[in-house]
Amino acid sequence: MSILVYIESNQNQIKKSSFESLSYAKKLSKLISLDVIAVVINCSELAPLSDFGPDKIISINEKELELFNAHNYADVISNVSKSVSAKNIIISDSINCKYLASLLSVKLNAAFVSNVVSLPNSTNPFVVKRSTFSNKAFCEIEINSEIKILSISKNSIGLNENKSEPIIINPDINFTESKLTSESIKVSEEKVSIEDADVVVSAGRGLKGPENWNIVEDLAKTLNAATACSKPVSDMGWRPHSEHVGQTGKPVSTNLYIAIGISGAIQHLAGVSSSKVKVVINNDPEAPFFKVADYGIVGDAFEVVPKLNEKLKAFQAENN
Amino acid sequence: MKILVCISCVPDTTSKINFKNNDTEFDNSQIQYIINPNDEFGLTRAIWFKENDGAEIDVVSVGLDNNDQILRKALAIGADSAFRINQEALDSFQVAKLLSAHISNNNYDLVIAGRESIDYNGGMVPGIIAEILKFNYVTNCVGLEITDSSAEIKREIEGGVETLTCKLPLIIGAQKGLVEESDLKIPNMRGIMQARQKPFEIIQGKTEETKTKTIKFEKPESNKEIKLVSPDNLDELIQYLHNEAKVI
């Protein structure tokens, strides 16, 4: 029996969220005394994994798995899970992980609990906390099935270094090939994605028009941040839907969230509530965002943002 | 083409969330229910297929009779028939099982569900159905075109979009971007009158099997006091972010 962690990589680089999954698994292993096994698909740079304590790494190299396909990946992970009698499967909350996990849960007759934010507060019965109501609340879930798939909310557990010397094995793998074909993938190369970013700079209607977004982008560039926006801004077509943060857009759990000219409708605040530190810049001191932020500036975004950008650049120059 | 849109009944997005009975139950007093927004994006796309390609649309929901009003709204904006599986929704697995049974009793070419509900946020119902029924499945769907029995699907990925193709049957998880916000339909009087004549069937559900149980709810801790910084003293903000919050 074991705890299996699915490790995601992008261009041979392991994703940070997978280190968090591994940190979770290692902590869980102390509670239920099972080995932690990492499964990696088509990634040769495995050394960083040993900083987070896996007992074993199952490294699969298969040309036909070069592109992510949820059906194929779920089949592979299911076969690996069965071969190591995995009782717990830990994954991140990424788009691809959640996509494959629902398929995997049926293959393994497992329960899948998403958006998990804590280690189990009891292991028999197995009870974990997850976020619900689009981050407006949390709930405790009791899992009644023998095999459990947990997807861990980004930044909820954090990274926990724990050196190990894992055995690496390269098994042969069989899977049933999916009839879903990937035709093309378009990814913006120069921009940081909201999902991967440690800092997100977000702006709302207060910016008055799409032509003014350069101040947001400049600040984001300085902070190596992703750009995001409020619902009205994406509805009006000022910014793409993929930047819309909130209840019907995407949730953001980042280290630093800077909201510029966003008043803070309840749906938007729900979407960002799990971000660690929130800064609000708004000329209206009554804006609801001031009630939930950690730091606030009451002022004109068109003056404050470029000035803040210059000050940050000077700060970075001094500290590097 | 026969389309099924699976609809979840959720609290309006502006709802304040509260709990009762010692935080073991959602407090639904003063809550307005709506079609889950992700499902509504999917329904709106289905109506486009009806208007342009003559598709036939069924809608289905798992729940008790308080779901009827949202199914009637779906009929009023363009769905042809509604089904309610008369069982309290307990967890995603049970809901997906009930929906799978309905789907396998009908020949749908395309099944549309939301990427996730905005109340439970499980994000797994369409995937579980797909695996039970061996349908092709794409979630985070932001584009869908169908020609004869072939589908071209756009799916949001981190930092971009992937285009996929497959043959029907297909199940998708819809989300924002699949249609424009301005395409969303508001029921008019004619639609509401017509909806009363449309088939509305109550089905008795057959599974009680669940894999999870919600035992307690809690609300996030209320925030500590905000620190205000003068726009003339931005260095102070940088110091806070560096020394206190340690995020830069």
Coordinates of C-alpha atoms in Angstrom, one line a residue:
Chain A
M1 CA 0.0 0.0 0.0
S2 CA 1.2 3.5 -0.7
I3 CA 0.5 7.1 -1.3
L4 CA 0.9 8.1 -4.9
V5 CA 1.6 11.6 -6.1
Y6 CA 1.2 12.6 -9.7
I7 CA 4.0 15.0 -10.6
E8 CA 3.2 17.5 -13.4
S9 CA 5.9 19.0 -15.5
N10 CA 6.1 21.5 -18.3
Q11 CA 9.0 21.4 -20.8
N12 CA 11.0 19.1 -18.5
Q13 CA 10.5 21.3 -15.5
I14 CA 8.5 20.1 -12.5
K15 CA 5.8 22.4 -11.5
K16 CA 5.9 24.1 -8.1
S17 CA 2.4 22.9 -7.3
S18 CA 3.6 19.3 -7.6
F19 CA 6.3 20.0 -5.0
E20 CA 3.4 21.1 -2.8
S21 CA 1.5 17.9 -3.5
L22 CA 4.6 16.0 -2.6
S23 CA 5.0 18.0 0.6
Y24 CA 1.3 17.1 1.5
A25 CA 1.9 13.4 0.8
K26 CA 5.0 13.3 3.0
K27 CA 3.1 14.9 5.9
L28 CA 0.2 12.5 5.3
S29 CA 2.6 9.5 5.2
K30 CA 3.5 10.3 8.8
L31 CA -0.1 10.0 9.8
I32 CA -0.9 6.8 8.0
S33 CA 2.5 5.2 7.7
L34 CA 2.6 4.5 4.0
D35 CA 5.4 5.0 1.5
V36 CA 5.3 8.0 -0.8
I37 CA 5.6 7.2 -4.5
A38 CA 5.9 9.9 -7.1
V39 CA 4.8 9.2 -10.7
V40 CA 6.2 11.3 -13.4
I41 CA 5.4 11.2 -17.1
N42 CA 8.0 12.2 -19.7
C43 CA 10.3 14.3 -17.5
S44 CA 14.0 13.6 -17.2
E45 CA 14.9 16.2 -14.7
L46 CA 14.0 14.3 -11.6
A47 CA 16.6 15.5 -9.1
P48 CA 14.5 18.3 -7.6
L49 CA 12.0 15.7 -6.4
S50 CA 14.3 14.2 -3.9
D51 CA 14.2 17.5 -1.9
F52 CA 10.6 16.7 -1.0
G53 CA 11.0 13.1 0.3
P54 CA 9.5 10.5 -2.0
D55 CA 10.5 6.9 -1.2
K56 CA 10.2 5.9 -4.9
I57 CA 9.9 7.6 -8.3
I58 CA 8.1 5.9 -11.1
S59 CA 9.3 7.6 -14.2
I60 CA 7.4 6.9 -17.4
N61 CA 8.8 7.7 -20.8
E62 CA 6.5 7.1 -23.6
K63 CA 6.4 9.0 -26.9
E64 CA 2.7 8.6 -27.2
L65 CA 2.3 10.5 -23.9
E66 CA 4.2 13.5 -25.2
L67 CA 1.0 15.7 -25.2
F68 CA -1.2 15.8 -22.2
N69 CA -4.5 13.9 -22.9
A70 CA -6.7 13.5 -19.8
H71 CA -8.1 10.1 -20.9
N72 CA -4.6 8.6 -21.6
Y73 CA -3.0 10.1 -18.5
A74 CA -5.8 8.9 -16.3
D75 CA -5.4 5.4 -17.7
V76 CA -1.7 5.4 -17.1
I77 CA -2.0 6.8 -13.5
S78 CA -4.8 4.3 -12.9
N79 CA -2.5 1.4 -14.0
V80 CA 0.3 2.7 -11.8
S81 CA -2.0 3.1 -8.8
K82 CA -3.1 -0.4 -9.1
S83 CA 0.4 -1.7 -9.4
V84 CA 1.5 0.0 -6.2
S85 CA -1.9 -0.5 -4.4
A86 CA -2.2 3.3 -3.8
K87 CA -4.7 4.2 -1.1
N88 CA -4.3 7.9 -1.5
I89 CA -3.5 9.8 -4.7
I90 CA -2.4 13.3 -4.3
I91 CA -2.5 15.8 -7.1
S92 CA -2.5 19.6 -7.4
D93 CA -5.5 21.7 -8.2
S94 CA -4.2 22.6 -11.7
I95 CA -6.6 22.5 -14.7
N96 CA -5.1 19.3 -16.1
C97 CA -5.0 17.5 -12.7
K98 CA -8.6 18.2 -12.0
Y99 CA -9.5 17.2 -15.5
L100 CA -7.9 13.8 -15.3
A101 CA -8.9 13.1 -11.7
S102 CA -12.6 12.7 -12.3
L103 CA -11.9 10.1 -14.9
L104 CA -9.4 8.4 -12.6
S105 CA -11.9 8.3 -9.8
V106 CA -14.2 6.0 -11.8
K107 CA -11.3 3.8 -13.0
L108 CA -10.2 3.2 -9.4
N109 CA -13.7 3.3 -7.8
A110 CA -12.2 6.1 -5.7
A111 CA -13.6 9.2 -4.1
F112 CA -12.2 12.5 -5.5
V113 CA -12.2 15.5 -3.2
S114 CA -11.0 18.7 -4.8
N115 CA -9.8 22.1 -3.4
V116 CA -8.4 20.4 -0.2
V117 CA -6.8 23.0 2.1
S118 CA -5.6 20.9 5.1
L119 CA -4.2 17.6 6.2
P120 CA -6.9 15.2 7.5
N121 CA -8.0 16.1 11.0
S122 CA -8.8 12.5 11.4
T123 CA -7.7 9.5 9.4
N124 CA -10.3 7.0 10.6
P125 CA -12.8 8.2 9.5
F126 CA -10.8 10.2 6.9
V127 CA -11.9 13.8 7.2
V128 CA -10.3 16.7 5.3
K129 CA -11.2 20.4 4.9
R130 CA -11.9 21.9 1.5
S131 CA -13.0 25.3 0.2
T132 CA -16.5 25.5 -1.0
F133 CA -19.1 28.1 -2.2
S134 CA -16.4 29.6 -4.4
N135 CA -14.1 30.3 -1.5
K136 CA -16.8 32.0 0.6
A137 CA -16.6 29.0 3.0
F138 CA -14.9 25.8 4.0
C139 CA -16.4 22.4 4.7
E140 CA -15.2 19.2 6.4
I141 CA -15.7 16.2 4.2
E142 CA -15.7 12.6 5.4
I143 CA -14.5 10.2 2.7
N144 CA -16.1 6.8 2.8
S145 CA -14.2 5.1 0.1
E146 CA -11.0 3.0 0.4
I147 CA -9.2 4.8 -2.3
K148 CA -9.1 8.6 -2.1
I149 CA -7.9 11.2 -4.6
L150 CA -7.2 14.6 -3.1
S151 CA -6.4 17.7 -5.1
I152 CA -4.6 20.3 -3.0
S153 CA -5.4 24.0 -3.3
K154 CA -2.4 26.0 -4.4
N155 CA -0.4 27.6 -1.5
S156 CA -2.7 26.0 1.1
I157 CA 0.0 23.6 2.5
G158 CA 3.2 25.2 1.3
L159 CA 6.5 23.6 0.5
N160 CA 8.2 21.4 3.0
E161 CA 11.7 20.3 2.2
N162 CA 12.5 16.8 3.3
K163 CA 15.6 15.2 1.6
S164 CA 15.4 11.6 0.5
E165 CA 17.2 9.2 -1.8
P166 CA 14.4 7.7 -3.9
I167 CA 14.7 4.6 -6.0
I168 CA 13.9 5.4 -9.6
I169 CA 12.1 2.8 -11.7
N170 CA 11.1 3.0 -15.4
P171 CA 8.3 0.5 -15.9
D172 CA 6.7 -0.4 -19.2
I173 CA 3.2 0.9 -19.4
N174 CA 0.1 0.0 -21.2
F175 CA -2.9 2.2 -21.9
T176 CA -5.9 2.4 -24.1
E177 CA -5.4 5.3 -26.5
S178 CA -8.0 8.0 -26.4
K179 CA -10.0 9.0 -29.5
L180 CA -9.7 12.7 -28.6
T181 CA -7.0 14.3 -30.8
S182 CA -5.1 17.5 -29.9
E183 CA -4.9 19.7 -33.1
S184 CA -3.0 22.7 -31.7
I185 CA -1.8 24.4 -28.6
K186 CA -1.5 28.1 -28.3
V187 CA 0.3 29.4 -25.3
S188 CA 1.4 33.0 -24.8
E189 CA 5.2 32.6 -24.3
E190 CA 6.2 35.9 -22.8
K191 CA 3.4 36.2 -20.2
V192 CA 3.2 34.6 -16.8
S193 CA 0.0 32.6 -16.4
I194 CA -2.4 33.3 -13.5
E195 CA -2.2 29.7 -12.4
D196 CA 1.6 29.7 -12.1
A197 CA 2.1 33.3 -10.8
D198 CA 3.2 34.1 -7.3
V199 CA 2.1 37.7 -7.9
V200 CA -1.1 38.8 -9.7
V201 CA -1.7 42.4 -10.7
S202 CA -5.4 42.9 -11.5
A203 CA -7.4 45.9 -12.6
G204 CA -11.0 46.9 -13.0
R205 CA -13.3 49.5 -14.5
G206 CA -11.4 52.2 -12.6
L207 CA -8.9 52.1 -15.4
K208 CA -11.5 53.6 -17.7
G209 CA -10.5 51.8 -20.9
P210 CA -8.3 49.0 -22.4
E211 CA -5.9 51.6 -23.8
N212 CA -4.8 52.3 -20.2
W213 CA -3.6 48.8 -19.4
N214 CA 0.0 49.6 -20.1
I215 CA 0.4 50.8 -16.5
V216 CA -0.9 47.4 -15.2
E217 CA 1.3 45.5 -17.6
D218 CA 4.4 47.5 -16.6
L219 CA 3.8 46.9 -13.0
A220 CA 3.2 43.2 -13.6
K221 CA 6.5 43.0 -15.6
T222 CA 8.5 44.5 -12.7
L223 CA 7.0 42.0 -10.3
N224 CA 7.1 39.1 -12.7
A225 CA 3.4 38.9 -12.2
A226 CA 0.4 37.7 -14.2
T227 CA -2.2 40.2 -15.2
A228 CA -5.9 39.7 -14.3
C229 CA -9.1 41.7 -14.4
S230 CA -12.6 42.0 -12.9
K231 CA -15.8 40.7 -14.5
P232 CA -17.1 43.9 -16.1
V233 CA -13.7 44.4 -17.8
S234 CA -13.8 41.0 -19.4
D235 CA -17.5 41.3 -20.2
M236 CA -16.9 44.6 -22.1
G237 CA -14.1 42.9 -24.0
W238 CA -11.3 45.1 -22.6
R239 CA -9.4 42.0 -21.6
P240 CA -9.7 38.3 -22.5
H241 CA -12.0 36.1 -20.5
S242 CA -9.0 34.0 -19.4
E243 CA -8.0 37.0 -17.2
H244 CA -11.4 37.3 -15.4
V245 CA -10.9 36.5 -11.7
G246 CA -13.9 35.8 -9.5
Q247 CA -16.7 33.4 -8.8
T248 CA -17.6 32.8 -12.5
G249 CA -14.0 33.4 -13.7
K250 CA -11.0 31.8 -12.1
P251 CA -10.0 31.7 -8.4
V252 CA -6.6 33.1 -7.5
S253 CA -4.6 31.8 -4.6
T254 CA -1.4 33.7 -5.0
N255 CA 1.1 35.2 -2.5
L256 CA 0.4 38.8 -3.5
Y257 CA -2.7 40.1 -5.2
I258 CA -2.8 43.8 -6.2
A259 CA -6.2 45.2 -7.1
I260 CA -6.2 48.4 -9.1
G261 CA -9.5 50.3 -9.6
I262 CA -11.6 47.2 -8.6
S263 CA -14.3 48.1 -6.2
G264 CA -14.6 44.5 -4.8
A265 CA -18.0 43.0 -5.6
I266 CA -18.7 39.9 -3.5
Q267 CA -18.1 37.6 -6.4
H268 CA -14.7 39.1 -7.1
L269 CA -13.7 39.0 -3.4
A270 CA -14.7 35.3 -3.2
G271 CA -12.3 34.6 -6.1
V272 CA -9.3 36.1 -4.5
S273 CA -10.0 35.4 -0.8
S274 CA -7.4 32.6 -0.6
S275 CA -4.6 34.9 -1.8
K276 CA -2.2 35.5 1.1
V277 CA -1.6 39.3 0.8
K278 CA -4.0 41.7 -0.8
V279 CA -3.2 45.3 -1.8
V280 CA -5.9 47.6 -3.0
I281 CA -5.4 50.9 -4.9
N282 CA -8.6 52.8 -5.4
N283 CA -9.7 56.4 -5.3
D284 CA -12.9 55.5 -3.5
P285 CA -12.2 54.9 0.2
E286 CA -15.7 53.3 0.5
A287 CA -14.8 50.6 -2.0
P288 CA -15.6 47.1 -0.4
F289 CA -12.1 45.9 -1.3
F290 CA -10.7 48.0 1.5
K291 CA -12.6 45.8 4.0
V292 CA -10.7 42.6 3.0
A293 CA -7.3 43.9 1.9
D294 CA -4.1 43.9 4.0
Y295 CA -2.7 47.1 2.6
G296 CA -4.5 50.0 0.9
I297 CA -3.9 53.2 -0.9
V298 CA -6.6 55.7 -1.4
G299 CA -5.5 57.5 -4.6
D300 CA -5.7 57.9 -8.3
A301 CA -4.5 54.7 -10.0
F302 CA -3.0 56.7 -12.9
E303 CA -0.7 58.5 -10.5
V304 CA 0.0 55.8 -8.0
V305 CA 0.6 52.8 -10.2
P306 CA 3.4 54.3 -12.4
K307 CA 5.0 55.8 -9.3
L308 CA 4.8 52.5 -7.4
N309 CA 6.4 50.8 -10.4
E310 CA 9.4 53.2 -10.4
K311 CA 9.8 52.8 -6.7
L312 CA 9.7 49.0 -7.0
K313 CA 12.3 49.0 -9.7
A314 CA 14.6 51.2 -7.5
F315 CA 14.0 48.8 -4.6
Q316 CA 14.8 45.8 -6.7
A317 CA 18.0 47.4 -8.1
E318 CA 19.1 48.1 -4.5
N319 CA 18.3 44.6 -3.2
N320 CA 19.9 42.6 -6.0
Chain B
M1 CA -28.5 16.4 -33.0
K2 CA -29.8 15.7 -29.5
I3 CA -28.2 17.6 -26.7
L4 CA -28.6 17.2 -23.0
V5 CA -27.7 20.1 -20.7
C6 CA -27.1 19.2 -17.0
I7 CA -28.2 22.0 -14.7
S8 CA -27.3 22.5 -11.1
C9 CA -29.4 24.9 -9.0
V10 CA -27.1 27.2 -7.1
P11 CA -27.4 30.3 -4.9
D12 CA -27.3 33.6 -6.8
T13 CA -23.7 34.8 -7.1
T14 CA -24.4 37.8 -4.9
S15 CA -25.5 35.6 -2.0
K16 CA -24.0 36.0 1.4
I17 CA -23.3 32.4 2.6
N18 CA -24.5 31.4 6.1
F19 CA -24.9 28.1 7.9
K20 CA -27.4 26.8 10.4
N21 CA -27.9 23.8 12.8
N22 CA -24.5 24.3 14.4
D23 CA -22.8 24.9 11.0
T24 CA -23.9 21.5 9.6
E25 CA -26.3 22.9 7.0
F26 CA -26.5 25.6 4.5
D27 CA -28.9 28.3 5.5
N28 CA -31.1 28.8 2.4
S29 CA -33.4 31.4 3.9
Q30 CA -33.3 34.6 1.8
I31 CA -31.4 32.8 -1.0
Q32 CA -32.4 33.2 -4.6
Y33 CA -31.5 30.3 -6.7
I34 CA -30.2 30.5 -10.3
I35 CA -29.0 28.2 -13.1
N36 CA -25.3 27.5 -12.3
P37 CA -23.5 30.1 -14.4
N38 CA -21.1 27.5 -16.0
D39 CA -24.2 25.5 -17.0
E40 CA -25.9 28.6 -18.4
F41 CA -22.9 29.2 -20.7
G42 CA -23.4 25.6 -21.9
L43 CA -27.1 26.0 -22.3
T44 CA -26.7 29.2 -24.3
R45 CA -24.3 27.4 -26.7
A46 CA -26.9 24.5 -27.0
I47 CA -29.6 27.1 -27.9
W48 CA -27.2 28.4 -30.6
F49 CA -27.1 24.8 -32.0
K50 CA -30.9 24.7 -31.9
E51 CA -31.3 28.0 -33.6
N52 CA -28.7 27.4 -36.3
D53 CA -28.7 23.6 -36.8
G54 CA -32.1 22.5 -35.5
A55 CA -30.7 20.6 -32.5
E56 CA -33.1 19.3 -29.9
I57 CA -32.3 20.3 -26.3
D58 CA -33.2 18.4 -23.1
V59 CA -32.3 19.8 -19.7
V60 CA -31.9 17.7 -16.6
S61 CA -31.3 18.5 -12.9
V62 CA -30.9 16.3 -9.8
G63 CA -32.8 17.6 -6.8
L64 CA -36.1 18.2 -5.2
D65 CA -39.0 20.4 -6.4
N66 CA -37.3 23.7 -5.6
N67 CA -35.2 23.0 -8.7
D68 CA -38.3 23.2 -10.9
Q69 CA -38.2 27.0 -11.2
I70 CA -34.7 26.9 -12.8
L71 CA -35.7 24.1 -15.2
R72 CA -38.7 26.2 -16.2
K73 CA -36.4 29.1 -16.9
A74 CA -34.3 26.8 -19.1
L75 CA -37.4 25.9 -21.0
A76 CA -38.5 29.5 -21.3
I77 CA -35.2 30.5 -22.9
G78 CA -35.1 27.7 -25.4
A79 CA -34.8 24.1 -24.1
D80 CA -37.4 21.7 -25.5
S81 CA -37.9 19.2 -22.6
A82 CA -37.0 19.1 -18.9
F83 CA -36.3 16.2 -16.6
R84 CA -35.9 16.4 -12.9
I85 CA -34.3 13.4 -11.1
N86 CA -36.2 13.5 -7.9
Q87 CA -33.5 12.9 -5.3
E88 CA -31.6 15.2 -3.0
A89 CA -28.1 15.8 -4.4
L90 CA -25.7 14.5 -1.8
D91 CA -22.4 14.3 -3.5
S92 CA -20.8 14.6 -7.0
F93 CA -20.5 10.9 -7.4
Q94 CA -24.2 10.2 -6.7
V95 CA -25.3 13.1 -9.0
A96 CA -23.0 11.8 -11.8
K97 CA -24.4 8.3 -11.3
L98 CA -28.0 9.4 -11.5
L99 CA -27.2 11.6 -14.6
S100 CA -25.4 8.7 -16.3
A101 CA -28.4 6.4 -15.9
H102 CA -30.6 9.1 -17.6
I103 CA -28.1 9.6 -20.4
S104 CA -27.8 5.9 -21.1
N105 CA -31.6 5.6 -21.4
N106 CA -31.6 8.4 -24.1
N107 CA -29.4 8.7 -27.2
Y108 CA -27.6 12.0 -26.7
D109 CA -25.0 13.1 -29.2
L110 CA -23.7 15.9 -26.9
V111 CA -23.9 16.3 -23.2
I112 CA -23.1 19.7 -21.7
A113 CA -22.5 20.3 -18.0
G114 CA -20.7 23.2 -16.3
R115 CA -17.0 23.0 -15.5
E116 CA -18.1 23.1 -11.8
S117 CA -21.0 24.4 -9.7
I118 CA -20.3 27.7 -8.0
D119 CA -21.6 26.3 -4.7
Y120 CA -19.9 22.9 -4.2
N121 CA -17.1 23.5 -6.8
G122 CA -16.4 19.8 -7.1
G123 CA -15.6 20.0 -10.8
M124 CA -16.0 16.3 -11.4
V125 CA -19.6 15.5 -12.4
P126 CA -19.0 15.6 -16.2
G127 CA -15.8 13.7 -15.9
I128 CA -17.4 10.9 -13.8
I129 CA -20.2 10.6 -16.4
A130 CA -17.7 10.5 -19.2
E131 CA -15.8 7.6 -17.7
I132 CA -18.9 5.7 -16.7
L133 CA -20.4 6.0 -20.2
K134 CA -17.0 6.0 -22.1
F135 CA -17.7 9.3 -23.8
N136 CA -15.0 11.7 -25.0
Y137 CA -14.6 14.4 -22.4
V138 CA -13.2 17.9 -22.5
T139 CA -13.6 20.4 -19.7
N140 CA -12.7 24.1 -19.2
C141 CA -14.4 24.3 -22.6
V142 CA -14.2 27.8 -24.2
G143 CA -15.2 26.9 -27.8
L144 CA -17.4 24.3 -29.4
E145 CA -18.2 23.7 -33.1
I146 CA -20.0 20.7 -34.5
T147 CA -20.1 19.6 -38.1
D148 CA -22.0 16.4 -38.8
S149 CA -20.8 14.0 -36.2
S150 CA -17.4 15.7 -35.6
A151 CA -16.6 18.2 -32.8
E152 CA -13.9 20.8 -32.6
I153 CA -13.4 21.9 -29.0
K154 CA -11.3 24.7 -27.5
R155 CA -10.2 24.1 -24.0
E156 CA -8.5 26.6 -21.7
I157 CA -5.1 25.5 -20.5
E158 CA -2.6 27.4 -18.3
G159 CA -1.7 30.5 -20.2
G160 CA -3.4 29.5 -23.5
V161 CA -5.9 27.4 -25.4
E162 CA -5.7 23.9 -26.8
T163 CA -7.9 22.8 -29.8
L164 CA -9.1 19.2 -29.8
T165 CA -11.2 17.2 -32.2
C166 CA -13.2 14.0 -31.8
K167 CA -16.3 12.2 -33.0
L168 CA -19.6 12.4 -31.1
P169 CA -20.8 11.5 -28.5
L170 CA -19.0 14.0 -26.4
I171 CA -19.4 15.5 -23.0
I172 CA -18.0 18.9 -22.1
G173 CA -17.5 21.0 -19.0
A174 CA -18.6 24.5 -20.0
Q175 CA -17.1 27.7 -18.6
K176 CA -17.0 31.4 -19.2
G177 CA -15.8 32.2 -22.7
L178 CA -17.8 29.5 -24.4
V179 CA -20.4 32.2 -25.2
E180 CA -20.3 36.0 -24.7
E181 CA -22.0 37.4 -21.7
S182 CA -24.2 39.4 -24.0
D183 CA -25.5 36.2 -25.6
L184 CA -27.1 35.0 -22.4
K185 CA -30.9 34.8 -22.7
I186 CA -33.4 36.5 -20.5
P187 CA -36.8 34.8 -20.5
N188 CA -39.6 36.8 -22.2
M189 CA -43.3 36.5 -21.8
R190 CA -43.8 34.4 -24.9
G191 CA -41.0 32.0 -23.8
I192 CA -42.5 31.7 -20.3
M193 CA -46.0 30.9 -21.8
Q194 CA -44.5 28.3 -24.2
A195 CA -42.5 26.7 -21.4
R196 CA -45.8 25.7 -19.7
Q197 CA -46.7 23.5 -22.6
K198 CA -43.3 21.8 -22.9
P199 CA -42.7 18.3 -21.5
F200 CA -41.5 18.3 -17.9
E201 CA -40.9 14.9 -16.5
I202 CA -40.1 13.9 -12.9
I203 CA -37.9 10.7 -12.7
Q204 CA -37.4 8.7 -9.6
G205 CA -33.7 8.3 -8.9
K206 CA -32.3 4.9 -8.1
T207 CA -29.0 5.4 -6.3
E208 CA -28.2 6.5 -2.8
E209 CA -24.6 5.5 -3.1
T210 CA -22.2 8.3 -2.1
K211 CA -18.5 8.4 -1.5
T212 CA -18.3 11.6 0.6
K213 CA -20.3 13.3 3.3
T214 CA -20.2 16.9 4.3
I215 CA -20.1 17.1 8.1
K216 CA -19.4 20.7 9.0
F217 CA -19.1 24.1 7.4
E218 CA -17.1 27.1 8.5
K219 CA -16.7 30.7 7.2
P220 CA -13.2 32.2 6.6
E221 CA -11.8 34.2 9.5
S222 CA -12.6 37.8 9.1
N223 CA -9.8 39.9 8.0
K224 CA -7.4 41.8 10.3
E225 CA -7.4 45.6 10.1
I226 CA -6.2 47.1 6.8
K227 CA -3.0 49.3 6.8
L228 CA -3.5 52.4 4.8
V229 CA -0.5 54.0 3.1
S230 CA -0.5 57.5 1.7
P231 CA 0.0 57.8 -2.1
D232 CA 2.8 60.2 -1.3
N233 CA 4.7 57.5 0.7
L234 CA 4.8 54.5 -1.5
D235 CA 8.2 53.4 0.0
E236 CA 6.2 52.6 3.2
L237 CA 4.1 50.1 1.2
I238 CA 7.2 48.5 -0.3
Q239 CA 8.7 48.2 3.2
Y240 CA 5.5 46.5 4.4
L241 CA 5.5 44.1 1.5
H242 CA 9.2 43.3 2.0
N243 CA 9.6 43.2 5.8
E244 CA 6.2 42.4 7.2
A245 CA 4.3 40.4 4.5
K246 CA 7.6 39.1 3.0
V247 CA 6.0 38.7 -0.5
I248 CA 8.6 40.8 -2.5

